[in-house]
mmCIF file with all atom_site columns, C-alpha atoms in Angstrom:
data_model
loop_
_atom_site.group_PDB
_atom_site.id
_atom_site.type_symbol
_atom_site.label_atom_id
_atom_site.label_alt_id
_atom_site.label_comp_id
_atom_site.label_asym_id
_atom_site.label_entity_id
_atom_site.label_seq_id
_atom_site.pdbx_PDB_ins_code
_atom_site.Cartn_x
_atom_site.Cartn_y
_atom_site.Cartn_z
_atom_site.occupancy
_atom_site.B_iso_or_equiv
_atom_site.pdbx_formal_charge
_atom_site.auth_seq_id
_atom_site.auth_comp_id
_atom_site.auth_asym_id
_atom_site.auth_atom_id
_atom_site.pdbx_PDB_model_num
ATOM 1   C CA . MET A 1 1   ? 21.056  -9.701  -4.467  1.00 0.00 ? 1   MET A CA 1
ATOM 2   C CA . LEU A 1 2   ? 17.661  -8.411  -5.592  1.00 0.00 ? 2   LEU A CA 1
ATOM 3   C CA . THR A 1 3   ? 15.893  -11.362 -3.968  1.00 0.00 ? 3   THR A CA 1
ATOM 4   C CA . LEU A 1 4   ? 17.503  -10.543 -0.607  1.00 0.00 ? 4   LEU A CA 1
ATOM 5   C CA . SER A 1 5   ? 16.586  -6.885  -1.045  1.00 0.00 ? 5   SER A CA 1
ATOM 6   C CA . VAL A 1 6   ? 12.937  -7.644  -1.856  1.00 0.00 ? 6   VAL A CA 1
ATOM 7   C CA . PHE A 1 7   ? 12.423  -9.886  1.166   1.00 0.00 ? 7   PHE A CA 1
ATOM 8   C CA . VAL A 1 8   ? 14.711  -8.249  3.743   1.00 0.00 ? 8   VAL A CA 1
ATOM 9   C CA . LEU A 1 9   ? 16.093  -4.816  2.819   1.00 0.00 ? 9   LEU A CA 1
ATOM 10  C CA . PHE A 1 10  ? 12.969  -3.258  1.294   1.00 0.00 ? 10  PHE A CA 1
ATOM 11  C CA . PRO A 1 11  ? 10.623  -4.256  4.161   1.00 0.00 ? 11  PRO A CA 1
ATOM 12  C CA . ALA A 1 12  ? 13.245  -2.983  6.619   1.00 0.00 ? 12  ALA A CA 1
ATOM 13  C CA . LEU A 1 13  ? 13.322  0.406   4.874   1.00 0.00 ? 13  LEU A CA 1
ATOM 14  C CA . TYR A 1 14  ? 9.536   0.720   5.057   1.00 0.00 ? 14  TYR A CA 1
ATOM 15  C CA . TRP A 1 15  ? 9.536   -0.317  8.707   1.00 0.00 ? 15  TRP A CA 1
ATOM 16  C CA . ILE A 1 16  ? 12.198  2.260   9.538   1.00 0.00 ? 16  ILE A CA 1
ATOM 17  C CA . ASN A 1 17  ? 10.084  4.890   7.792   1.00 0.00 ? 17  ASN A CA 1
ATOM 18  C CA . SER A 1 18  ? 7.103   3.906   9.949   1.00 0.00 ? 18  SER A CA 1
ATOM 19  C CA . GLU A 1 19  ? 9.231   4.577   13.045  1.00 0.00 ? 19  GLU A CA 1
ATOM 20  C CA . LEU A 1 20  ? 10.234  8.101   12.018  1.00 0.00 ? 20  LEU A CA 1
ATOM 21  C CA . ALA A 1 21  ? 8.712   11.199  13.611  1.00 0.00 ? 21  ALA A CA 1
ATOM 22  C CA . TRP A 1 22  ? 5.982   11.846  11.033  1.00 0.00 ? 22  TRP A CA 1
ATOM 23  C CA . ALA A 1 23  ? 4.677   8.286   11.247  1.00 0.00 ? 23  ALA A CA 1
ATOM 24  C CA . LYS A 1 24  ? 4.707   8.143   15.048  1.00 0.00 ? 24  LYS A CA 1
ATOM 25  C CA . LYS A 1 25  ? 3.028   11.534  15.342  1.00 0.00 ? 25  LYS A CA 1
ATOM 26  C CA . LEU A 1 26  ? 0.378   10.389  12.877  1.00 0.00 ? 26  LEU A CA 1
ATOM 27  C CA . PHE A 1 27  ? -0.373  6.900   14.193  1.00 0.00 ? 27  PHE A CA 1
ATOM 28  C CA . VAL A 1 28  ? 0.348   7.344   17.898  1.00 0.00 ? 28  VAL A CA 1
ATOM 29  C CA . CYS A 1 29  ? -0.648  10.966  18.498  1.00 0.00 ? 29  CYS A CA 1
ATOM 30  C CA . ARG A 1 30  ? -3.328  11.071  15.793  1.00 0.00 ? 30  ARG A CA 1
ATOM 31  C CA . ASP A 1 31  ? -1.787  14.253  14.418  1.00 0.00 ? 31  ASP A CA 1
ATOM 32  C CA . ARG A 1 32  ? -3.271  14.420  10.912  1.00 0.00 ? 32  ARG A CA 1
ATOM 33  C CA . SER A 1 33  ? -1.004  17.327  10.025  1.00 0.00 ? 33  SER A CA 1
ATOM 34  C CA . ARG A 1 34  ? 1.681   14.648  9.528   1.00 0.00 ? 34  ARG A CA 1
ATOM 35  C CA . ARG A 1 35  ? -0.474  12.690  7.073   1.00 0.00 ? 35  ARG A CA 1
ATOM 36  C CA . THR A 1 36  ? 0.939   14.308  3.935   1.00 0.00 ? 36  THR A CA 1
ATOM 37  C CA . SER A 1 37  ? 4.545   13.916  5.089   1.00 0.00 ? 37  SER A CA 1
ATOM 38  C CA . PHE A 1 38  ? 3.988   10.233  5.776   1.00 0.00 ? 38  PHE A CA 1
ATOM 39  C CA . LEU A 1 39  ? 2.267   9.496   2.468   1.00 0.00 ? 39  LEU A CA 1
ATOM 40  C CA . VAL A 1 40  ? 4.910   11.411  0.499   1.00 0.00 ? 40  VAL A CA 1
ATOM 41  C CA . SER A 1 41  ? 7.668   9.457   2.256   1.00 0.00 ? 41  SER A CA 1
ATOM 42  C CA . VAL A 1 42  ? 5.973   6.183   1.291   1.00 0.00 ? 42  VAL A CA 1
ATOM 43  C CA . CYS A 1 43  ? 5.624   7.298   -2.342  1.00 0.00 ? 43  CYS A CA 1
ATOM 44  C CA . VAL A 1 44  ? 9.305   8.272   -2.482  1.00 0.00 ? 44  VAL A CA 1
ATOM 45  C CA . LEU A 1 45  ? 10.260  4.832   -1.164  1.00 0.00 ? 45  LEU A CA 1
ATOM 46  C CA . HIS A 1 46  ? 7.931   3.127   -3.646  1.00 0.00 ? 46  HIS A CA 1
ATOM 47  C CA . ILE A 1 47  ? 9.348   4.955   -6.652  1.00 0.00 ? 47  ILE A CA 1
ATOM 48  C CA . ALA A 1 48  ? 13.006  4.698   -5.600  1.00 0.00 ? 48  ALA A CA 1
ATOM 49  C CA . ILE A 1 49  ? 12.763  0.963   -4.842  1.00 0.00 ? 49  ILE A CA 1
ATOM 50  C CA . SER A 1 50  ? 10.866  0.228   -8.053  1.00 0.00 ? 50  SER A CA 1
ATOM 51  C CA . PHE A 1 51  ? 13.361  2.190   -10.150 1.00 0.00 ? 51  PHE A CA 1
ATOM 52  C CA . ALA A 1 52  ? 16.323  0.430   -8.532  1.00 0.00 ? 52  ALA A CA 1
ATOM 53  C CA . SER A 1 53  ? 14.697  -2.967  -9.037  1.00 0.00 ? 53  SER A CA 1
ATOM 54  C CA . ILE A 1 54  ? 13.983  -2.292  -12.702 1.00 0.00 ? 54  ILE A CA 1
ATOM 55  C CA . LEU A 1 55  ? 17.602  -1.248  -13.271 1.00 0.00 ? 55  LEU A CA 1
ATOM 56  C CA . TRP A 1 56  ? 18.805  -4.471  -11.623 1.00 0.00 ? 56  TRP A CA 1
ATOM 57  C CA . LEU A 1 57  ? 16.470  -6.606  -13.739 1.00 0.00 ? 57  LEU A CA 1
ATOM 58  C CA . LYS A 1 58  ? 17.558  -4.865  -16.918 1.00 0.00 ? 58  LYS A CA 1
ATOM 59  C CA . ALA A 1 59  ? 21.229  -5.305  -16.025 1.00 0.00 ? 59  ALA A CA 1
ATOM 60  C CA . HIS A 1 60  ? 20.679  -9.045  -15.515 1.00 0.00 ? 60  HIS A CA 1
ATOM 61  C CA . GLY A 1 61  ? 18.819  -9.637  -18.760 1.00 0.00 ? 61  GLY A CA 1
ATOM 62  C CA . TRP A 1 62  ? 15.240  -9.771  -17.508 1.00 0.00 ? 62  TRP A CA 1
ATOM 63  C CA . THR A 1 63  ? 12.465  -8.458  -19.739 1.00 0.00 ? 63  THR A CA 1
ATOM 64  C CA . ALA A 1 64  ? 9.267   -6.662  -18.750 1.00 0.00 ? 64  ALA A CA 1
ATOM 65  C CA . ALA A 1 65  ? 7.184   -9.582  -19.978 1.00 0.00 ? 65  ALA A CA 1
ATOM 66  C CA . GLU A 1 66  ? 8.937   -11.945 -17.543 1.00 0.00 ? 66  GLU A CA 1
ATOM 67  C CA . VAL A 1 67  ? 7.423   -10.085 -14.603 1.00 0.00 ? 67  VAL A CA 1
ATOM 68  C CA . GLY A 1 68  ? 4.002   -9.697  -16.224 1.00 0.00 ? 68  GLY A CA 1
ATOM 69  C CA . ILE A 1 69  ? 4.315   -6.169  -17.645 1.00 0.00 ? 69  ILE A CA 1
ATOM 70  C CA . VAL A 1 70  ? 2.690   -5.440  -21.002 1.00 0.00 ? 70  VAL A CA 1
ATOM 71  C CA . PHE A 1 71  ? 3.138   -1.702  -21.516 1.00 0.00 ? 71  PHE A CA 1
ATOM 72  C CA . TRP A 1 72  ? 0.575   -1.263  -24.291 1.00 0.00 ? 72  TRP A CA 1
ATOM 73  C CA . LYS A 1 73  ? -2.056  -2.606  -21.895 1.00 0.00 ? 73  LYS A CA 1
ATOM 74  C CA . LEU A 1 74  ? -0.699  -1.058  -18.698 1.00 0.00 ? 74  LEU A CA 1
ATOM 75  C CA . VAL A 1 75  ? -0.633  2.604   -19.755 1.00 0.00 ? 75  VAL A CA 1
ATOM 76  C CA . PRO A 1 76  ? -4.285  2.940   -20.885 1.00 0.00 ? 76  PRO A CA 1
ATOM 77  C CA . ALA A 1 77  ? -5.438  0.901   -17.880 1.00 0.00 ? 77  ALA A CA 1
ATOM 78  C CA . VAL A 1 78  ? -3.625  3.210   -15.463 1.00 0.00 ? 78  VAL A CA 1
ATOM 79  C CA . LEU A 1 79  ? -5.126  6.242   -17.199 1.00 0.00 ? 79  LEU A CA 1
ATOM 80  C CA . ALA A 1 80  ? -8.585  4.690   -16.891 1.00 0.00 ? 80  ALA A CA 1
ATOM 81  C CA . LEU A 1 81  ? -8.047  4.034   -13.173 1.00 0.00 ? 81  LEU A CA 1
ATOM 82  C CA . ALA A 1 82  ? -6.878  7.623   -12.701 1.00 0.00 ? 82  ALA A CA 1
ATOM 83  C CA . VAL A 1 83  ? -9.974  9.016   -14.407 1.00 0.00 ? 83  VAL A CA 1
ATOM 84  C CA . ALA A 1 84  ? -12.262 6.738   -12.382 1.00 0.00 ? 84  ALA A CA 1
ATOM 85  C CA . GLY A 1 85  ? -10.507 7.717   -9.161  1.00 0.00 ? 85  GLY A CA 1
ATOM 86  C CA . LEU A 1 86  ? -10.761 11.429  -9.895  1.00 0.00 ? 86  LEU A CA 1
ATOM 87  C CA . LEU A 1 87  ? -14.465 11.074  -10.649 1.00 0.00 ? 87  LEU A CA 1
ATOM 88  C CA . ILE A 1 88  ? -15.051 9.330   -7.331  1.00 0.00 ? 88  ILE A CA 1
ATOM 89  C CA . ALA A 1 89  ? -12.909 11.918  -5.523  1.00 0.00 ? 89  ALA A CA 1
ATOM 90  C CA . SER A 1 90  ? -14.996 14.748  -6.974  1.00 0.00 ? 90  SER A CA 1
ATOM 91  C CA . PHE A 1 91  ? -18.026 13.697  -4.907  1.00 0.00 ? 91  PHE A CA 1
ATOM 92  C CA . GLU A 1 92  ? -18.391 14.921  -1.341  1.00 0.00 ? 92  GLU A CA 1
ATOM 93  C CA . PRO A 1 93  ? -17.825 12.144  1.241   1.00 0.00 ? 93  PRO A CA 1
ATOM 94  C CA . ARG A 1 94  ? -20.660 11.105  3.503   1.00 0.00 ? 94  ARG A CA 1
ATOM 95  C CA . ALA A 1 95  ? -20.467 12.056  7.179   1.00 0.00 ? 95  ALA A CA 1
ATOM 96  C CA . ARG A 1 96  ? -20.673 9.181   9.675   1.00 0.00 ? 96  ARG A CA 1
ATOM 97  C CA . SER A 1 97  ? -23.293 9.490   12.375  1.00 0.00 ? 97  SER A CA 1
ATOM 98  C CA . LYS A 1 98  ? -22.188 9.671   15.998  1.00 0.00 ? 98  LYS A CA 1
ATOM 99  C CA . SER A 1 99  ? -23.893 6.371   16.843  1.00 0.00 ? 99  SER A CA 1
ATOM 100 C CA . SER A 1 100 ? -21.905 4.475   14.207  1.00 0.00 ? 100 SER A CA 1
ATOM 101 C CA . SER A 1 101 ? -18.804 6.411   15.171  1.00 0.00 ? 101 SER A CA 1
ATOM 102 C CA . ASP A 1 102 ? -19.074 5.246   18.764  1.00 0.00 ? 102 ASP A CA 1
ATOM 103 C CA . GLY A 1 103 ? -19.100 1.642   17.612  1.00 0.00 ? 103 GLY A CA 1
ATOM 104 C CA . SER A 1 104 ? -15.991 1.930   15.476  1.00 0.00 ? 104 SER A CA 1
ATOM 105 C CA . LYS A 1 105 ? -13.165 -0.474  16.105  1.00 0.00 ? 105 LYS A CA 1
ATOM 106 C CA . ARG A 1 106 ? -9.610  0.716   16.677  1.00 0.00 ? 106 ARG A CA 1
ATOM 107 C CA . ALA A 1 107 ? -8.401  -0.716  13.363  1.00 0.00 ? 107 ALA A CA 1
ATOM 108 C CA . GLY A 1 108 ? -11.022 1.341   11.547  1.00 0.00 ? 108 GLY A CA 1
ATOM 109 C CA . ARG A 1 109 ? -9.949  4.457   13.387  1.00 0.00 ? 109 ARG A CA 1
ATOM 110 C CA . VAL A 1 110 ? -6.365  3.919   12.364  1.00 0.00 ? 110 VAL A CA 1
ATOM 111 C CA . THR A 1 111 ? -7.533  3.720   8.757   1.00 0.00 ? 111 THR A CA 1
ATOM 112 C CA . MET A 1 112 ? -9.223  7.098   9.184   1.00 0.00 ? 112 MET A CA 1
ATOM 113 C CA . LEU A 1 113 ? -5.888  8.658   10.106  1.00 0.00 ? 113 LEU A CA 1
ATOM 114 C CA . ILE A 1 114 ? -4.775  8.416   6.477   1.00 0.00 ? 114 ILE A CA 1
ATOM 115 C CA . ALA A 1 115 ? -8.234  8.555   4.901   1.00 0.00 ? 115 ALA A CA 1
ATOM 116 C CA . PRO A 1 116 ? -8.779  11.623  2.700   1.00 0.00 ? 116 PRO A CA 1
ATOM 117 C CA . VAL A 1 117 ? -11.175 14.192  4.149   1.00 0.00 ? 117 VAL A CA 1
ATOM 118 C CA . THR A 1 118 ? -10.810 17.465  2.231   1.00 0.00 ? 118 THR A CA 1
ATOM 119 C CA . ARG A 1 119 ? -11.253 17.811  -1.530  1.00 0.00 ? 119 ARG A CA 1
ATOM 120 C CA . ARG A 1 120 ? -7.508  18.308  -1.953  1.00 0.00 ? 120 ARG A CA 1
ATOM 121 C CA . GLU A 1 121 ? -6.757  15.181  0.099   1.00 0.00 ? 121 GLU A CA 1
ATOM 122 C CA . ARG A 1 122 ? -9.239  13.167  -1.947  1.00 0.00 ? 122 ARG A CA 1
ATOM 123 C CA . PHE A 1 123 ? -7.607  14.100  -5.251  1.00 0.00 ? 123 PHE A CA 1
ATOM 124 C CA . SER A 1 124 ? -4.084  13.497  -3.913  1.00 0.00 ? 124 SER A CA 1
ATOM 125 C CA . TRP A 1 125 ? -5.256  10.113  -2.575  1.00 0.00 ? 125 TRP A CA 1
ATOM 126 C CA . VAL A 1 126 ? -5.899  9.012   -6.162  1.00 0.00 ? 126 VAL A CA 1
ATOM 127 C CA . ALA A 1 127 ? -2.259  9.701   -7.020  1.00 0.00 ? 127 ALA A CA 1
ATOM 128 C CA . PHE A 1 128 ? -1.094  7.808   -3.928  1.00 0.00 ? 128 PHE A CA 1
ATOM 129 C CA . CYS A 1 129 ? -3.291  4.814   -4.825  1.00 0.00 ? 129 CYS A CA 1
ATOM 130 C CA . LEU A 1 130 ? -1.796  4.658   -8.317  1.00 0.00 ? 130 LEU A CA 1
ATOM 131 C CA . VAL A 1 131 ? 1.792   4.846   -7.069  1.00 0.00 ? 131 VAL A CA 1
ATOM 132 C CA . ALA A 1 132 ? 1.186   2.273   -4.325  1.00 0.00 ? 132 ALA A CA 1
ATOM 133 C CA . GLY A 1 133 ? -0.724  -0.115  -6.550  1.00 0.00 ? 133 GLY A CA 1
ATOM 134 C CA . ILE A 1 134 ? 1.778   -0.054  -9.397  1.00 0.00 ? 134 ILE A CA 1
ATOM 135 C CA . CYS A 1 135 ? 4.965   -0.149  -7.320  1.00 0.00 ? 135 CYS A CA 1
ATOM 136 C CA . GLU A 1 136 ? 3.854   -2.682  -4.709  1.00 0.00 ? 136 GLU A CA 1
ATOM 137 C CA . GLU A 1 137 ? 2.510   -5.080  -7.319  1.00 0.00 ? 137 GLU A CA 1
ATOM 138 C CA . LEU A 1 138 ? 5.636   -4.707  -9.443  1.00 0.00 ? 138 LEU A CA 1
ATOM 139 C CA . ILE A 1 139 ? 7.863   -5.566  -6.466  1.00 0.00 ? 139 ILE A CA 1
ATOM 140 C CA . TYR A 1 140 ? 5.803   -8.062  -4.463  1.00 0.00 ? 140 TYR A CA 1
ATOM 141 C CA . ARG A 1 141 ? 3.983   -9.903  -7.206  1.00 0.00 ? 141 ARG A CA 1
ATOM 142 C CA . GLY A 1 142 ? 5.790   -9.347  -10.484 1.00 0.00 ? 142 GLY A CA 1
ATOM 143 C CA . ILE A 1 143 ? 9.381   -9.404  -9.224  1.00 0.00 ? 143 ILE A CA 1
ATOM 144 C CA . ALA A 1 144 ? 9.186   -11.331 -5.937  1.00 0.00 ? 144 ALA A CA 1
ATOM 145 C CA . ILE A 1 145 ? 7.180   -14.287 -7.209  1.00 0.00 ? 145 ILE A CA 1
ATOM 146 C CA . SER A 1 146 ? 9.076   -14.416 -10.514 1.00 0.00 ? 146 SER A CA 1
ATOM 147 C CA . LEU A 1 147 ? 12.455  -14.411 -8.755  1.00 0.00 ? 147 LEU A CA 1
ATOM 148 C CA . LEU A 1 148 ? 11.465  -17.206 -6.394  1.00 0.00 ? 148 LEU A CA 1
ATOM 149 C CA . ARG A 1 149 ? 9.942   -19.346 -9.122  1.00 0.00 ? 149 ARG A CA 1
ATOM 150 C CA . SER A 1 150 ? 13.015  -18.869 -11.338 1.00 0.00 ? 150 SER A CA 1
ATOM 151 C CA . ALA A 1 151 ? 15.091  -20.077 -8.387  1.00 0.00 ? 151 ALA A CA 1
ATOM 152 C CA . GLY A 1 152 ? 13.035  -23.285 -8.230  1.00 0.00 ? 152 GLY A CA 1
ATOM 153 C CA . TRP A 1 153 ? 10.674  -22.412 -5.367  1.00 0.00 ? 153 TRP A CA 1
ATOM 154 C CA . ASN A 1 154 ? 7.264   -24.071 -5.202  1.00 0.00 ? 154 ASN A CA 1
ATOM 155 C CA . VAL A 1 155 ? 4.559   -21.639 -6.311  1.00 0.00 ? 155 VAL A CA 1
ATOM 156 C CA . THR A 1 156 ? 2.726   -21.953 -2.977  1.00 0.00 ? 156 THR A CA 1
ATOM 157 C CA . TYR A 1 157 ? 5.813   -20.948 -0.989  1.00 0.00 ? 157 TYR A CA 1
ATOM 158 C CA . ALA A 1 158 ? 6.531   -18.130 -3.447  1.00 0.00 ? 158 ALA A CA 1
ATOM 159 C CA . ILE A 1 159 ? 3.045   -16.683 -3.000  1.00 0.00 ? 159 ILE A CA 1
ATOM 160 C CA . GLY A 1 160 ? 3.211   -17.068 0.792   1.00 0.00 ? 160 GLY A CA 1
ATOM 161 C CA . LEU A 1 161 ? 6.618   -15.446 1.162   1.00 0.00 ? 161 LEU A CA 1
ATOM 162 C CA . SER A 1 162 ? 5.681   -12.577 -1.125  1.00 0.00 ? 162 SER A CA 1
ATOM 163 C CA . ALA A 1 163 ? 2.524   -12.015 0.942   1.00 0.00 ? 163 ALA A CA 1
ATOM 164 C CA . ILE A 1 164 ? 4.536   -11.895 4.178   1.00 0.00 ? 164 ILE A CA 1
ATOM 165 C CA . SER A 1 165 ? 6.956   -9.363  2.709   1.00 0.00 ? 165 SER A CA 1
ATOM 166 C CA . PHE A 1 166 ? 4.041   -7.360  1.344   1.00 0.00 ? 166 PHE A CA 1
ATOM 167 C CA . ALA A 1 167 ? 2.454   -7.230  4.798   1.00 0.00 ? 167 ALA A CA 1
ATOM 168 C CA . THR A 1 168 ? 5.658   -6.149  6.557   1.00 0.00 ? 168 THR A CA 1
ATOM 169 C CA . ILE A 1 169 ? 6.197   -3.127  4.297   1.00 0.00 ? 169 ILE A CA 1
ATOM 170 C CA . HIS A 1 170 ? 3.135   -1.582  5.948   1.00 0.00 ? 170 HIS A CA 1
ATOM 171 C CA . GLY A 1 171 ? 5.205   -0.979  9.076   1.00 0.00 ? 171 GLY A CA 1
ATOM 172 C CA . ARG A 1 172 ? 3.662   -0.340  12.470  1.00 0.00 ? 172 ARG A CA 1
ATOM 173 C CA . SER A 1 173 ? 0.147   -0.253  11.010  1.00 0.00 ? 173 SER A CA 1
ATOM 174 C CA . ILE A 1 174 ? 0.125   -4.087  10.913  1.00 0.00 ? 174 ILE A CA 1
ATOM 175 C CA . LEU A 1 175 ? 0.426   -4.125  14.718  1.00 0.00 ? 175 LEU A CA 1
ATOM 176 C CA . LYS A 1 176 ? -3.187  -2.982  14.992  1.00 0.00 ? 176 LYS A CA 1
ATOM 177 C CA . ALA A 1 177 ? -6.023  -5.452  15.512  1.00 0.00 ? 177 ALA A CA 1
ATOM 178 C CA . GLY A 1 178 ? -6.716  -7.483  12.393  1.00 0.00 ? 178 GLY A CA 1
ATOM 179 C CA . ALA A 1 179 ? -4.378  -5.464  10.165  1.00 0.00 ? 179 ALA A CA 1
ATOM 180 C CA . LEU A 1 180 ? -1.722  -8.170  9.768   1.00 0.00 ? 180 LEU A CA 1
ATOM 181 C CA . ALA A 1 181 ? -4.268  -10.827 8.823   1.00 0.00 ? 181 ALA A CA 1
ATOM 182 C CA . GLN A 1 182 ? -5.935  -8.445  6.374   1.00 0.00 ? 182 GLN A CA 1
ATOM 183 C CA . HIS A 1 183 ? -2.680  -7.674  4.566   1.00 0.00 ? 183 HIS A CA 1
ATOM 184 C CA . LEU A 1 184 ? -1.620  -11.327 4.508   1.00 0.00 ? 184 LEU A CA 1
ATOM 185 C CA . VAL A 1 185 ? -4.926  -12.488 3.055   1.00 0.00 ? 185 VAL A CA 1
ATOM 186 C CA . PHE A 1 186 ? -4.925  -9.683  0.490   1.00 0.00 ? 186 PHE A CA 1
ATOM 187 C CA . GLY A 1 187 ? -1.313  -10.483 -0.427  1.00 0.00 ? 187 GLY A CA 1
ATOM 188 C CA . VAL A 1 188 ? -2.074  -14.185 -0.909  1.00 0.00 ? 188 VAL A CA 1
ATOM 189 C CA . LEU A 1 189 ? -5.143  -13.360 -3.017  1.00 0.00 ? 189 LEU A CA 1
ATOM 190 C CA . LEU A 1 190 ? -3.157  -11.022 -5.250  1.00 0.00 ? 190 LEU A CA 1
ATOM 191 C CA . GLY A 1 191 ? -0.396  -13.610 -5.546  1.00 0.00 ? 191 GLY A CA 1
ATOM 192 C CA . ILE A 1 192 ? -2.840  -16.305 -6.637  1.00 0.00 ? 192 ILE A CA 1
ATOM 193 C CA . VAL A 1 193 ? -4.417  -14.006 -9.218  1.00 0.00 ? 193 VAL A CA 1
ATOM 194 C CA . TYR A 1 194 ? -0.991  -13.002 -10.550 1.00 0.00 ? 194 TYR A CA 1
ATOM 195 C CA . VAL A 1 195 ? 0.169   -16.601 -10.937 1.00 0.00 ? 195 VAL A CA 1
ATOM 196 C CA . TRP A 1 196 ? -3.133  -17.590 -12.511 1.00 0.00 ? 196 TRP A CA 1
ATOM 197 C CA . THR A 1 197 ? -3.305  -14.706 -15.022 1.00 0.00 ? 197 THR A CA 1
ATOM 198 C CA . GLN A 1 198 ? 0.422   -14.016 -15.451 1.00 0.00 ? 198 GLN A CA 1
ATOM 199 C CA . SER A 1 199 ? -0.653  -10.395 -15.737 1.00 0.00 ? 199 SER A CA 1
ATOM 200 C CA . LEU A 1 200 ? 0.617   -7.591  -13.534 1.00 0.00 ? 200 LEU A CA 1
ATOM 201 C CA . LEU A 1 201 ? -2.154  -5.368  -14.869 1.00 0.00 ? 201 LEU A CA 1
ATOM 202 C CA . THR A 1 202 ? -4.864  -7.475  -13.232 1.00 0.00 ? 202 THR A CA 1
ATOM 203 C CA . VAL A 1 203 ? -3.391  -7.274  -9.735  1.00 0.00 ? 203 VAL A CA 1
ATOM 204 C CA . ILE A 1 204 ? -2.517  -3.587  -10.133 1.00 0.00 ? 204 ILE A CA 1
ATOM 205 C CA . THR A 1 205 ? -6.159  -2.894  -11.017 1.00 0.00 ? 205 THR A CA 1
ATOM 206 C CA . MET A 1 206 ? -7.373  -4.890  -8.012  1.00 0.00 ? 206 MET A CA 1
ATOM 207 C CA . HIS A 1 207 ? -4.931  -3.152  -5.665  1.00 0.00 ? 207 HIS A CA 1
ATOM 208 C CA . VAL A 1 208 ? -5.688  0.374   -6.871  1.00 0.00 ? 208 VAL A CA 1
ATOM 209 C CA . ALA A 1 209 ? -9.437  -0.256  -6.806  1.00 0.00 ? 209 ALA A CA 1
ATOM 210 C CA . TRP A 1 210 ? -9.213  -1.585  -3.224  1.00 0.00 ? 210 TRP A CA 1
ATOM 211 C CA . ASN A 1 211 ? -7.339  1.510   -2.048  1.00 0.00 ? 211 ASN A CA 1
ATOM 212 C CA . LEU A 1 212 ? -9.734  3.833   -3.893  1.00 0.00 ? 212 LEU A CA 1
ATOM 213 C CA . LEU A 1 213 ? -12.626 2.371   -1.902  1.00 0.00 ? 213 LEU A CA 1
ATOM 214 C CA . LEU A 1 214 ? -11.429 4.521   0.993   1.00 0.00 ? 214 LEU A CA 1
ATOM 215 C CA . LEU A 1 215 ? -12.874 7.469   -0.920  1.00 0.00 ? 215 LEU A CA 1
ATOM 216 C CA . LEU A 1 216 ? -16.323 5.976   -0.335  1.00 0.00 ? 216 LEU A CA 1
ATOM 217 C CA . ARG A 1 217 ? -15.824 5.608   3.410   1.00 0.00 ? 217 ARG A CA 1
ATOM 218 C CA . PRO A 1 218 ? -17.828 8.043   5.561   1.00 0.00 ? 218 PRO A CA 1
ATOM 219 C CA . VAL A 1 219 ? -15.762 10.847  7.088   1.00 0.00 ? 219 VAL A CA 1
ATOM 220 C CA . GLU A 1 220 ? -15.271 10.455  10.828  1.00 0.00 ? 220 GLU A CA 1
ATOM 221 C CA . LEU A 1 221 ? -13.131 13.283  12.141  1.00 0.00 ? 221 LEU A CA 1
ATOM 222 C CA . PRO A 1 222 ? -13.959 12.774  15.856  1.00 0.00 ? 222 PRO A CA 1
ATOM 223 C CA . ALA A 1 223 ? -12.371 9.318   15.673  1.00 0.00 ? 223 ALA A CA 1
ATOM 224 C CA . VAL A 1 224 ? -8.939  10.788  15.080  1.00 0.00 ? 224 VAL A CA 1
ATOM 225 C CA . ALA A 1 225 ? -9.053  13.572  17.606  1.00 0.00 ? 225 ALA A CA 1
ATOM 226 C CA . GLN A 1 226 ? -7.336  11.978  20.624  1.00 0.00 ? 226 GLN A CA 1
ATOM 227 C CA . PRO A 1 227 ? -4.274  9.760   21.168  1.00 0.00 ? 227 PRO A CA 1
ATOM 228 C CA . PHE A 1 228 ? -5.366  6.154   21.667  1.00 0.00 ? 228 PHE A CA 1
ATOM 229 C CA . GLU A 1 229 ? -2.311  4.409   23.053  1.00 0.00 ? 229 GLU A CA 1
ATOM 230 C CA . ARG A 1 230 ? 0.358   5.034   25.660  1.00 0.00 ? 230 ARG A CA 1
ATOM 231 C CA . SER A 1 231 ? 3.912   5.280   24.356  1.00 0.00 ? 231 SER A CA 1
ATOM 232 C CA . ASP A 1 232 ? 7.191   7.122   24.664  1.00 0.00 ? 232 ASP A CA 1
ATOM 233 C CA . VAL A 1 233 ? 6.104   9.541   21.934  1.00 0.00 ? 233 VAL A CA 1
ATOM 234 C CA . GLU A 1 234 ? 5.378   13.025  23.251  1.00 0.00 ? 234 GLU A CA 1
ATOM 235 C CA . CYS A 1 235 ? 2.063   14.153  21.748  1.00 0.00 ? 235 CYS A CA 1
#
């Protein structure tokens, strides 16, 4: 039941969320006022799905160690990542010059729709990175790969399938140029590292650090000012 949920139900829930009003207004109309609503909705899904999965594992006799969780290592590491993220967030972001802005690709502009700009957004982004990194790695590396391998799947197929599911939870954002390939490659890399180290902490650290890099990206407000695609969404 959990295996079916991880690879079918959970991605479907994230995709549905990406089709709701706040997501369409954000990604189609470039309405950054919907940014917070979208990110909160993703965090709620992350936490609810992770909690439900943990309850299922516990009910079926799985232990934390079987999915790579070592709490005495995880807690201080998460605290260290939080402190590092808050330190980075405390610095003012660089402004991107108009010449570099004009050369931006569409995929980069989509990224800027959720990129933190204000000081408040930068600090809240740290919290989002922690929730996303912990929950996504728990589900799509720790649980997904462990479930498939316990069912007799070849490790290569387990990593590949987990990467595909990981990519699809990002909803309509993977429809943008290069986004699908980026998520698939990142998912495969994280899967390989998880299988190699048997440590969820390692991939959580990699994932959170990757997302925190957005704090170092130059601010480019003009790039999110106008709708960029035709659709049935009224902007």
